[in-house]
CSV table of N, CA and C in Angstrom, one decimal:
chain,number,residue,atom,x,y,z
Q,1,MET,N,-30.4,-4.0,13.1
Q,1,MET,CA,-29.0,-3.7,12.8
Q,1,MET,C,-28.1,-4.9,13.3
Q,2,ARG,N,-27.1,-5.2,12.5
Q,2,ARG,CA,-26.2,-6.3,12.8
Q,2,ARG,C,-25.4,-5.9,14.0
Q,3,SER,N,-24.9,-6.9,14.7
Q,3,SER,CA,-24.1,-6.7,15.9
Q,3,SER,C,-22.7,-6.3,15.4
Q,4,LEU,N,-21.9,-5.6,16.2
Q,4,LEU,CA,-20.6,-5.2,15.9
Q,4,LEU,C,-19.7,-6.4,15.5
Q,5,ASP,N,-20.0,-7.5,16.1
Q,5,ASP,CA,-19.3,-8.8,15.8
Q,5,ASP,C,-19.5,-9.2,14.4
Q,6,ASP,N,-20.6,-8.8,13.8
Q,6,ASP,CA,-20.8,-9.1,12.4
Q,6,ASP,C,-20.6,-8.0,11.4
Q,7,SER,N,-19.9,-6.9,11.9
Q,7,SER,CA,-19.6,-5.8,11.0
Q,7,SER,C,-18.4,-6.1,10.1
Q,8,LEU,N,-18.7,-6.2,8.8
Q,8,LEU,CA,-17.6,-6.5,7.9
Q,8,LEU,C,-16.5,-5.4,7.9
Q,9,PRO,N,-16.9,-4.1,7.8
Q,9,PRO,CA,-15.9,-3.0,7.9
Q,9,PRO,C,-15.0,-3.1,9.2
Q,10,LEU,N,-15.6,-3.4,10.3
Q,10,LEU,CA,-14.9,-3.5,11.5
Q,10,LEU,C,-13.9,-4.7,11.5
Q,11,LYS,N,-14.4,-5.9,11.0
Q,11,LYS,CA,-13.6,-7.1,11.0
Q,11,LYS,C,-12.4,-6.8,10.0
Q,12,LEU,N,-12.7,-6.2,8.9
Q,12,LEU,CA,-11.6,-5.9,8.0
Q,12,LEU,C,-10.5,-4.9,8.6
Q,13,LEU,N,-11.0,-3.9,9.4
Q,13,LEU,CA,-10.1,-3.0,10.1
Q,13,LEU,C,-9.3,-3.8,11.1
Q,14,LYS,N,-9.9,-4.7,11.9
Q,14,LYS,CA,-9.2,-5.4,12.9
Q,14,LYS,C,-8.2,-6.4,12.2
Q,15,ALA,N,-8.5,-7.0,11.1
Q,15,ALA,CA,-7.6,-7.9,10.4
Q,15,ALA,C,-6.4,-7.0,9.9
Q,16,ARG,N,-6.7,-5.9,9.3
Q,16,ARG,CA,-5.7,-5.0,8.8
Q,16,ARG,C,-4.7,-4.6,10.0
Q,17,GLU,N,-5.2,-4.3,11.1
Q,17,GLU,CA,-4.4,-3.9,12.2
Q,17,GLU,C,-3.5,-5.1,12.7
Q,18,ALA,N,-4.1,-6.3,12.7
Q,18,ALA,CA,-3.4,-7.5,13.1
Q,18,ALA,C,-2.2,-7.7,12.2
Q,19,VAL,N,-2.5,-7.5,10.9
Q,19,VAL,CA,-1.4,-7.7,9.9
Q,19,VAL,C,-0.4,-6.6,10.0
Q,20,MET,N,-0.8,-5.4,10.1
Q,20,MET,CA,0.2,-4.3,10.1
Q,20,MET,C,1.0,-4.3,11.4
Q,21,ASP,N,0.5,-4.8,12.5
Q,21,ASP,CA,1.3,-5.0,13.7
Q,21,ASP,C,2.6,-5.8,13.4
Q,22,GLN,N,2.5,-6.6,12.4
Q,22,GLN,CA,3.7,-7.5,12.0
Q,22,GLN,C,4.7,-6.6,11.3
Q,23,PHE,N,4.3,-5.6,10.6
Q,23,PHE,CA,5.2,-4.8,9.8
Q,23,PHE,C,5.6,-3.4,10.4
Q,24,ARG,N,4.7,-2.8,11.1
Q,24,ARG,CA,5.0,-1.5,11.6
Q,24,ARG,C,6.3,-1.2,12.3
Q,25,PRO,N,6.7,-2.1,13.3
Q,25,PRO,CA,7.9,-1.8,14.0
Q,25,PRO,C,9.1,-1.6,13.1
Q,26,ARG,N,9.3,-2.5,12.1
Q,26,ARG,CA,10.4,-2.3,11.3
Q,26,ARG,C,10.3,-1.1,10.4
Q,27,LEU,N,9.2,-0.8,9.9
Q,27,LEU,CA,9.0,0.4,9.1
Q,27,LEU,C,9.3,1.7,10.0
Q,28,HIS,N,8.8,1.7,11.2
Q,28,HIS,CA,9.1,2.9,12.0
Q,28,HIS,C,10.5,3.0,12.4
Q,29,ALA,N,11.2,1.8,12.6
Q,29,ALA,CA,12.6,1.8,12.9
Q,29,ALA,C,13.4,2.5,11.7
Q,30,HIS,N,12.9,2.4,10.5
Q,30,HIS,CA,13.5,3.1,9.4
Q,30,HIS,C,12.9,4.4,9.1
Q,31,GLY,N,12.1,4.9,10.0
Q,31,GLY,CA,11.5,6.3,9.8
Q,31,GLY,C,10.5,6.4,8.7
Q,32,VAL,N,9.8,5.3,8.4
Q,32,VAL,CA,8.8,5.2,7.3
Q,32,VAL,C,7.5,4.8,7.8
Q,33,THR,N,6.4,5.5,7.4
Q,33,THR,CA,5.1,5.2,7.8
Q,33,THR,C,4.6,4.1,6.8
Q,34,GLU,N,3.5,3.4,7.1
Q,34,GLU,CA,3.0,2.4,6.3
Q,34,GLU,C,2.6,3.0,4.9
Q,35,GLN,N,2.0,4.2,4.9
Q,35,GLN,CA,1.6,4.8,3.7
Q,35,GLN,C,2.8,5.1,2.8
Q,36,GLN,N,3.9,5.7,3.4
Q,36,GLN,CA,5.1,6.0,2.7
Q,36,GLN,C,5.7,4.7,2.1
Q,37,TRP,N,5.6,3.6,2.9
Q,37,TRP,CA,6.2,2.3,2.4
Q,37,TRP,C,5.4,1.9,1.2
Q,38,ARG,N,4.1,2.0,1.2
Q,38,ARG,CA,3.3,1.6,0.0
Q,38,ARG,C,3.7,2.4,-1.2
Q,39,VAL,N,3.9,3.7,-1.0
Q,39,VAL,CA,4.4,4.5,-2.1
Q,39,VAL,C,5.7,4.1,-2.7
Q,40,LEU,N,6.7,3.9,-1.8
Q,40,LEU,CA,8.0,3.5,-2.2
Q,40,LEU,C,8.0,2.1,-2.9
Q,41,ARG,N,7.2,1.2,-2.3
Q,41,ARG,CA,7.1,-0.1,-3.0
Q,41,ARG,C,6.5,0.0,-4.4
Q,42,ALA,N,5.5,0.8,-4.5
Q,42,ALA,CA,4.8,0.9,-5.8
Q,42,ALA,C,5.8,1.5,-6.8
Q,43,LEU,N,6.5,2.6,-6.4
Q,43,LEU,CA,7.5,3.2,-7.3
Q,43,LEU,C,8.7,2.3,-7.6
Q,44,ASN,N,9.1,1.5,-6.6
Q,44,ASN,CA,10.1,0.5,-6.8
Q,44,ASN,C,9.8,-0.5,-7.9
Q,45,GLU,N,8.5,-0.9,-7.9
Q,45,GLU,CA,8.0,-1.9,-8.9
Q,45,GLU,C,7.8,-1.3,-10.2
Q,46,HIS,N,7.3,0.0,-10.3
Q,46,HIS,CA,6.8,0.5,-11.5
Q,46,HIS,C,7.7,1.6,-12.1
Q,47,LYS,N,8.8,1.9,-11.4
Q,47,LYS,CA,9.8,2.9,-11.9
Q,47,LYS,C,9.3,4.3,-11.8
Q,48,GLU,N,8.2,4.6,-12.6
Q,48,GLU,CA,7.6,5.9,-12.6
Q,48,GLU,C,6.1,5.8,-12.8
Q,49,MET,N,5.4,6.7,-12.0
Q,49,MET,CA,4.0,6.7,-12.1
Q,49,MET,C,3.5,8.1,-12.0
Q,50,ASP,N,2.4,8.4,-12.6
Q,50,ASP,CA,1.8,9.7,-12.4
Q,50,ASP,C,1.0,9.6,-11.1
Q,51,ALA,N,0.8,10.7,-10.4
Q,51,ALA,CA,0.3,10.8,-9.1
Q,51,ALA,C,-1.1,10.2,-9.0
Q,52,GLY,N,-1.9,10.4,-10.0
Q,52,GLY,CA,-3.3,9.8,-10.0
Q,52,GLY,C,-3.3,8.3,-10.0
Q,53,ALA,N,-2.4,7.7,-10.9
Q,53,ALA,CA,-2.3,6.3,-11.0
Q,53,ALA,C,-1.7,5.7,-9.7
Q,54,LEU,N,-0.7,6.4,-9.1
Q,54,LEU,CA,-0.1,6.0,-7.9
Q,54,LEU,C,-1.1,6.0,-6.7
Q,55,SER,N,-2.0,7.1,-6.7
Q,55,SER,CA,-3.0,7.2,-5.7
Q,55,SER,C,-3.9,5.9,-5.7
Q,56,LYS,N,-4.3,5.5,-6.9
Q,56,LYS,CA,-5.2,4.4,-7.0
Q,56,LYS,C,-4.5,3.1,-6.6
Q,57,ARG,N,-3.2,3.0,-7.1
Q,57,ARG,CA,-2.4,1.8,-6.8
Q,57,ARG,C,-2.2,1.5,-5.3
Q,58,VAL,N,-2.0,2.6,-4.6
Q,58,VAL,CA,-1.6,2.4,-3.2
Q,58,VAL,C,-2.8,2.7,-2.2
Q,59,ALA,N,-3.9,3.0,-2.8
Q,59,ALA,CA,-5.2,3.3,-2.0
Q,59,ALA,C,-4.9,4.5,-1.0
Q,60,ILE,N,-4.4,5.6,-1.5
Q,60,ILE,CA,-4.2,6.8,-0.7
Q,60,ILE,C,-4.8,7.9,-1.4
Q,61,LEU,N,-5.7,8.7,-0.8
Q,61,LEU,CA,-6.4,9.8,-1.4
Q,61,LEU,C,-5.4,10.9,-1.8
Q,62,MET,N,-5.7,11.6,-2.9
Q,62,MET,CA,-4.7,12.6,-3.4
Q,62,MET,C,-4.2,13.6,-2.4
Q,63,PRO,N,-5.1,14.2,-1.5
Q,63,PRO,CA,-4.5,15.2,-0.6
Q,63,PRO,C,-3.5,14.6,0.3
Q,64,SER,N,-3.7,13.4,0.8
Q,64,SER,CA,-2.7,12.7,1.7
Q,64,SER,C,-1.5,12.3,0.9
Q,65,LEU,N,-1.7,11.8,-0.3
Q,65,LEU,CA,-0.6,11.4,-1.2
Q,65,LEU,C,0.3,12.6,-1.5
Q,66,SER,N,-0.3,13.8,-1.7
Q,66,SER,CA,0.5,15.0,-2.0
Q,66,SER,C,1.5,15.3,-0.8
Q,67,ARG,N,1.0,15.2,0.4
Q,67,ARG,CA,1.8,15.4,1.6
Q,67,ARG,C,2.9,14.3,1.7
Q,68,ILE,N,2.6,13.1,1.4
Q,68,ILE,CA,3.5,12.0,1.5
Q,68,ILE,C,4.6,12.2,0.4
Q,69,LEU,N,4.2,12.6,-0.8
Q,69,LEU,CA,5.2,12.8,-1.9
Q,69,LEU,C,6.1,13.9,-1.5
Q,70,ASN,N,5.6,15.0,-1.0
Q,70,ASN,CA,6.4,16.1,-0.6
Q,70,ASN,C,7.5,15.7,0.4
Q,71,ASP,N,7.0,14.9,1.4
Q,71,ASP,CA,7.9,14.5,2.5
Q,71,ASP,C,9.0,13.6,1.9
Q,72,LEU,N,8.6,12.6,1.1
Q,72,LEU,CA,9.6,11.7,0.5
Q,72,LEU,C,10.6,12.4,-0.4
Q,73,GLU,N,10.1,13.4,-1.1
Q,73,GLU,CA,11.0,14.1,-2.0
Q,73,GLU,C,12.0,14.9,-1.2
Q,74,LYS,N,11.6,15.6,-0.1
Q,74,LYS,CA,12.5,16.3,0.8
Q,74,LYS,C,13.5,15.4,1.4
Q,75,ARG,N,13.2,14.2,1.6
Q,75,ARG,CA,14.2,13.2,2.2
Q,75,ARG,C,15.0,12.6,1.1
Q,76,GLY,N,14.8,13.0,-0.2
Q,76,GLY,CA,15.7,12.5,-1.3
Q,76,GLY,C,15.3,11.0,-1.7
Q,77,LEU,N,14.1,10.6,-1.4
Q,77,LEU,CA,13.7,9.2,-1.7
Q,77,LEU,C,13.0,9.1,-3.0
Q,78,LEU,N,12.4,10.2,-3.5
Q,78,LEU,CA,11.8,10.1,-4.8
Q,78,LEU,C,11.9,11.5,-5.4
Q,79,LYS,N,11.5,11.5,-6.7
Q,79,LYS,CA,11.6,12.8,-7.5
Q,79,LYS,C,10.2,13.0,-8.1
Q,80,LYS,N,9.7,14.2,-8.0
Q,80,LYS,CA,8.5,14.6,-8.6
Q,80,LYS,C,8.8,15.6,-9.8
Q,81,GLU,N,8.1,15.5,-10.9
Q,81,GLU,CA,8.2,16.5,-11.9
Q,81,GLU,C,6.9,16.5,-12.8
Q,82,ARG,N,6.6,17.6,-13.3
Q,82,ARG,CA,5.5,17.7,-14.2
Q,82,ARG,C,5.8,17.0,-15.5
Q,83,SER,N,4.7,16.4,-16.1
Q,83,SER,CA,4.9,15.7,-17.3
Q,83,SER,C,5.2,16.7,-18.4
Q,84,SER,N,6.1,16.4,-19.3
Q,84,SER,CA,6.4,17.3,-20.4
Q,84,SER,C,5.3,17.3,-21.5
Q,85,VAL,N,4.5,16.2,-21.5
Q,85,VAL,CA,3.4,16.0,-22.4
Q,85,VAL,C,2.1,16.7,-21.9
Q,86,ASP,N,1.8,16.5,-20.6
Q,86,ASP,CA,0.6,17.1,-20.0
Q,86,ASP,C,1.0,17.7,-18.7
Q,87,LYS,N,1.1,19.0,-18.6
Q,87,LYS,CA,1.5,19.7,-17.4
Q,87,LYS,C,0.6,19.5,-16.2
Q,88,ARG,N,-0.6,18.9,-16.4
Q,88,ARG,CA,-1.5,18.6,-15.3
Q,88,ARG,C,-1.0,17.4,-14.5
Q,89,LEU,N,-0.3,16.5,-15.2
Q,89,LEU,CA,0.2,15.3,-14.6
Q,89,LEU,C,1.5,15.5,-13.8
Q,90,LEU,N,1.5,14.9,-12.6
Q,90,LEU,CA,2.7,14.9,-11.8
Q,90,LEU,C,3.3,13.6,-11.8
Q,91,ASN,N,4.4,13.4,-12.4
Q,91,ASN,CA,5.1,12.1,-12.5
Q,91,ASN,C,6.0,12.0,-11.3
Q,92,THR,N,6.1,10.8,-10.8
Q,92,THR,CA,6.9,10.5,-9.6
Q,92,THR,C,7.8,9.3,-9.9
Q,93,ARG,N,9.0,9.3,-9.5
Q,93,ARG,CA,9.9,8.1,-9.6
Q,93,ARG,C,10.8,8.0,-8.4
Q,94,ILE,N,11.1,6.8,-8.1
Q,94,ILE,CA,12.0,6.5,-7.0
Q,94,ILE,C,13.4,6.9,-7.3
Q,95,ARG,N,14.1,7.4,-6.3
Q,95,ARG,CA,15.5,7.7,-6.5
Q,95,ARG,C,16.4,6.6,-5.9
Q,96,PRO,N,17.7,6.6,-6.2
Q,96,PRO,CA,18.6,5.6,-5.7
Q,96,PRO,C,18.5,5.4,-4.1
Q,97,LYS,N,18.4,6.6,-3.4
Q,97,LYS,CA,18.3,6.5,-2.0
Q,97,LYS,C,17.0,5.8,-1.6
Q,98,GLY,N,15.9,6.0,-2.3
Q,98,GLY,CA,14.7,5.3,-2.0
Q,98,GLY,C,14.8,3.8,-2.3
Q,99,ARG,N,15.4,3.5,-3.5
Q,99,ARG,CA,15.6,2.1,-3.8
Q,99,ARG,C,16.5,1.3,-2.7
Q,100,ALA,N,17.5,2.1,-2.2
Q,100,ALA,CA,18.3,1.5,-1.2
Q,100,ALA,C,17.5,1.2,0.1
Q,101,LEU,N,16.6,2.1,0.4
Q,101,LEU,CA,15.7,1.9,1.6
Q,101,LEU,C,14.8,0.7,1.4
Q,102,VAL,N,14.2,0.6,0.2
Q,102,VAL,CA,13.3,-0.5,-0.1
Q,102,VAL,C,14.2,-1.8,0.0
Q,103,LYS,N,15.3,-1.8,-0.5
Q,103,LYS,CA,16.2,-3.0,-0.5
Q,103,LYS,C,16.6,-3.4,0.9
Q,104,GLN,N,16.7,-2.4,1.8
Q,104,GLN,CA,17.0,-2.6,3.2
Q,104,GLN,C,15.8,-3.2,4.0
Q,105,ILE,N,14.6,-2.7,3.7
Q,105,ILE,CA,13.4,-3.1,4.4
Q,105,ILE,C,12.8,-4.4,3.9
Q,106,ALA,N,13.0,-4.6,2.6
Q,106,ALA,CA,12.3,-5.7,1.9
Q,106,ALA,C,12.5,-7.1,2.5
Q,107,PRO,N,13.7,-7.5,2.9
Q,107,PRO,CA,13.9,-8.8,3.4
Q,107,PRO,C,13.1,-9.0,4.7
Q,108,HIS,N,13.0,-8.0,5.6
Q,108,HIS,CA,12.2,-8.2,6.8
Q,108,HIS,C,10.7,-8.3,6.4
Q,109,SER,N,10.3,-7.5,5.4
Q,109,SER,CA,8.9,-7.6,5.0
Q,109,SER,C,8.6,-9.0,4.4
Q,110,GLU,N,9.5,-9.5,3.6
Q,110,GLU,CA,9.2,-10.9,3.1
Q,110,GLU,C,9.2,-11.9,4.2
Q,111,THR,N,10.1,-11.7,5.2
Q,111,THR,CA,10.1,-12.7,6.3
Q,111,THR,C,8.7,-12.6,7.0
Q,112,GLN,N,8.2,-11.4,7.2
Q,112,GLN,CA,6.9,-11.3,7.9
Q,112,GLN,C,5.8,-11.9,7.0
Q,113,TYR,N,5.8,-11.7,5.7
Q,113,TYR,CA,4.8,-12.4,4.8
Q,113,TYR,C,4.9,-13.9,5.0
Q,114,ASN,N,6.1,-14.4,5.0
Q,114,ASN,CA,6.3,-15.9,5.2
Q,114,ASN,C,5.8,-16.4,6.6
Q,115,ARG,N,6.0,-15.6,7.6
Q,115,ARG,CA,5.5,-16.0,8.9
Q,115,ARG,C,3.9,-16.0,9.0
Q,116,ILE,N,3.4,-15.0,8.3
Q,116,ILE,CA,1.9,-14.9,8.3
Q,116,ILE,C,1.4,-16.1,7.5
Q,117,GLU,N,2.0,-16.4,6.3
Q,117,GLU,CA,1.6,-17.5,5.5
Q,117,GLU,C,1.7,-18.8,6.3
Q,118,GLN,N,2.8,-19.0,7.0
Q,118,GLN,CA,3.0,-20.2,7.9
Q,118,GLN,C,1.9,-20.3,8.9
Q,119,ALA,N,1.6,-19.1,9.6
Q,119,ALA,CA,0.6,-19.1,10.7
Q,119,ALA,C,-0.8,-19.5,10.2
Q,120,LEU,N,-1.1,-19.0,9.0
Q,120,LEU,CA,-2.4,-19.2,8.4
Q,120,LEU,C,-2.5,-20.6,7.7
Q,121,GLY,N,-1.4,-21.0,7.2
Q,121,GLY,CA,-1.3,-22.1,6.3
Q,121,GLY,C,-1.4,-21.6,4.8
Q,122,LYS,N,-0.6,-22.3,4.0
Q,122,LYS,CA,-0.5,-21.8,2.6
Q,122,LYS,C,-1.8,-21.8,1.9
Q,123,ASP,N,-2.6,-22.8,2.0
Q,123,ASP,CA,-3.9,-22.9,1.3
Q,123,ASP,C,-4.9,-21.8,1.8
Q,124,THR,N,-4.9,-21.6,3.1
Q,124,THR,CA,-5.7,-20.5,3.7
Q,124,THR,C,-5.3,-19.1,3.3
Q,125,TYR,N,-4.0,-18.9,3.2
Q,125,TYR,CA,-3.4,-17.7,2.8
Q,125,TYR,C,-3.8,-17.4,1.3
Q,126,ARG,N,-3.6,-18.3,0.5
Q,126,ARG,CA,-4.0,-18.2,-1.0
Q,126,ARG,C,-5.5,-17.9,-1.1
Q,127,MET,N,-6.3,-18.7,-0.4
Q,127,MET,CA,-7.7,-18.5,-0.4
Q,127,MET,C,-8.1,-17.1,0.0
Q,128,LEU,N,-7.5,-16.7,1.1
Q,128,LEU,CA,-7.8,-15.3,1.7
Q,128,LEU,C,-7.5,-14.3,0.6
Q,129,MET,N,-6.3,-14.4,0.0
Q,129,MET,CA,-5.9,-13.4,-1.0
Q,129,MET,C,-6.9,-13.4,-2.2
Q,130,SER,N,-7.3,-14.6,-2.6
Q,130,SER,CA,-8.2,-14.7,-3.7
Q,130,SER,C,-9.6,-14.1,-3.3
Q,131,GLU,N,-10.1,-14.4,-2.1
Q,131,GLU,CA,-11.4,-13.9,-1.7
Q,131,GLU,C,-11.4,-12.4,-1.5
Q,132,LEU,N,-10.3,-11.9,-1.0
Q,132,LEU,CA,-10.2,-10.4,-0.9
Q,132,LEU,C,-10.2,-9.8,-2.3
Q,133,ASP,N,-9.5,-10.4,-3.2
Q,133,ASP,CA,-9.5,-9.9,-4.6
Q,133,ASP,C,-11.0,-9.9,-5.1
Q,134,ASN,N,-11.7,-11.0,-4.8
Q,134,ASN,CA,-13.1,-11.1,-5.3
Q,134,ASN,C,-14.0,-10.0,-4.7
Q,135,VAL,N,-13.8,-9.8,-3.4
Q,135,VAL,CA,-14.6,-8.7,-2.7
Q,135,VAL,C,-14.3,-7.4,-3.3
Q,136,ILE,N,-13.1,-7.1,-3.5
Q,136,ILE,CA,-12.7,-5.8,-4.2
Q,136,ILE,C,-13.3,-5.7,-5.5
Q,137,ARG,N,-13.1,-6.7,-6.4
Q,137,ARG,CA,-13.7,-6.7,-7.7
Q,137,ARG,C,-15.2,-6.5,-7.8
Q,138,ILE,N,-15.8,-7.4,-7.0
Q,138,ILE,CA,-17.3,-7.4,-7.0
Q,138,ILE,C,-17.9,-6.0,-6.5
Q,139,LEU,N,-17.4,-5.5,-5.4
Q,139,LEU,CA,-17.9,-4.3,-4.8
Q,139,LEU,C,-17.5,-3.1,-5.6
Q,140,ASN,N,-16.4,-3.1,-6.3
Q,140,ASN,CA,-16.1,-2.0,-7.2
Q,140,ASN,C,-16.8,-2.0,-8.5
Q,141,THR,N,-17.4,-3.2,-8.9
Q,141,THR,CA,-18.1,-3.2,-10.2
Q,141,THR,C,-19.6,-3.4,-10.0
Q,142,ASN,N,-20.0,-3.9,-8.9
Q,142,ASN,CA,-21.4,-4.2,-8.7
Q,142,ASN,C,-22.1,-3.0,-8.0
Q,143,LYS,N,-22.7,-2.1,-8.8
Q,143,LYS,CA,-23.2,-0.9,-8.2
Q,143,LYS,C,-24.5,-1.1,-7.4
Q,144,LYS,N,-25.0,-2.3,-7.5
Q,144,LYS,CA,-26.2,-2.7,-6.7
Q,144,LYS,C,-25.9,-2.6,-5.2
Q,145,CYS,N,-24.6,-2.7,-4.8
Q,145,CYS,CA,-24.2,-2.6,-3.4
Q,145,CYS,C,-23.9,-1.2,-3.0
Q,146,ALA,N,-23.9,-0.3,-4.0
Q,146,ALA,CA,-23.6,1.1,-3.7
Q,146,ALA,C,-24.8,1.8,-3.0
Q,147,PRO,N,-24.5,2.8,-2.1
Q,147,PRO,CA,-25.6,3.5,-1.4
Q,147,PRO,C,-26.5,4.1,-2.4
Q,148,GLU,N,-27.8,4.2,-2.0
Q,148,GLU,CA,-28.8,4.8,-2.9
Q,148,GLU,C,-29.0,6.2,-2.5
């Protein structure tokens, strides 16, 4: 068995935590969790999404996403409604209050991205993003890596 120092899932978790430590304080200061922030960002970018597509876009499982959507709707940050075409689909869209919150947090978020890019170096940052995209693409399409 590989040592924990060579555990890819553990290294990815540690890297995620190191990155999120840069963003969490500002999100929490605005009363937003990182998962809620991902939802608000996605809806701010895409205007409206059905819950299934949103779940995939922000990497949050549907049961958790349902709770997040309910909370954000209660706070007036987004609107949920059943599709008029297919009642099984739950459409979500960001509301003006949600857009205002994104607009308020976004400059800090961009500053943190710039600091991370500076710390890593632009070339390393771009390479890291590209390699992570490759890992995601390969492991999602190459079923030979899937458990038997």
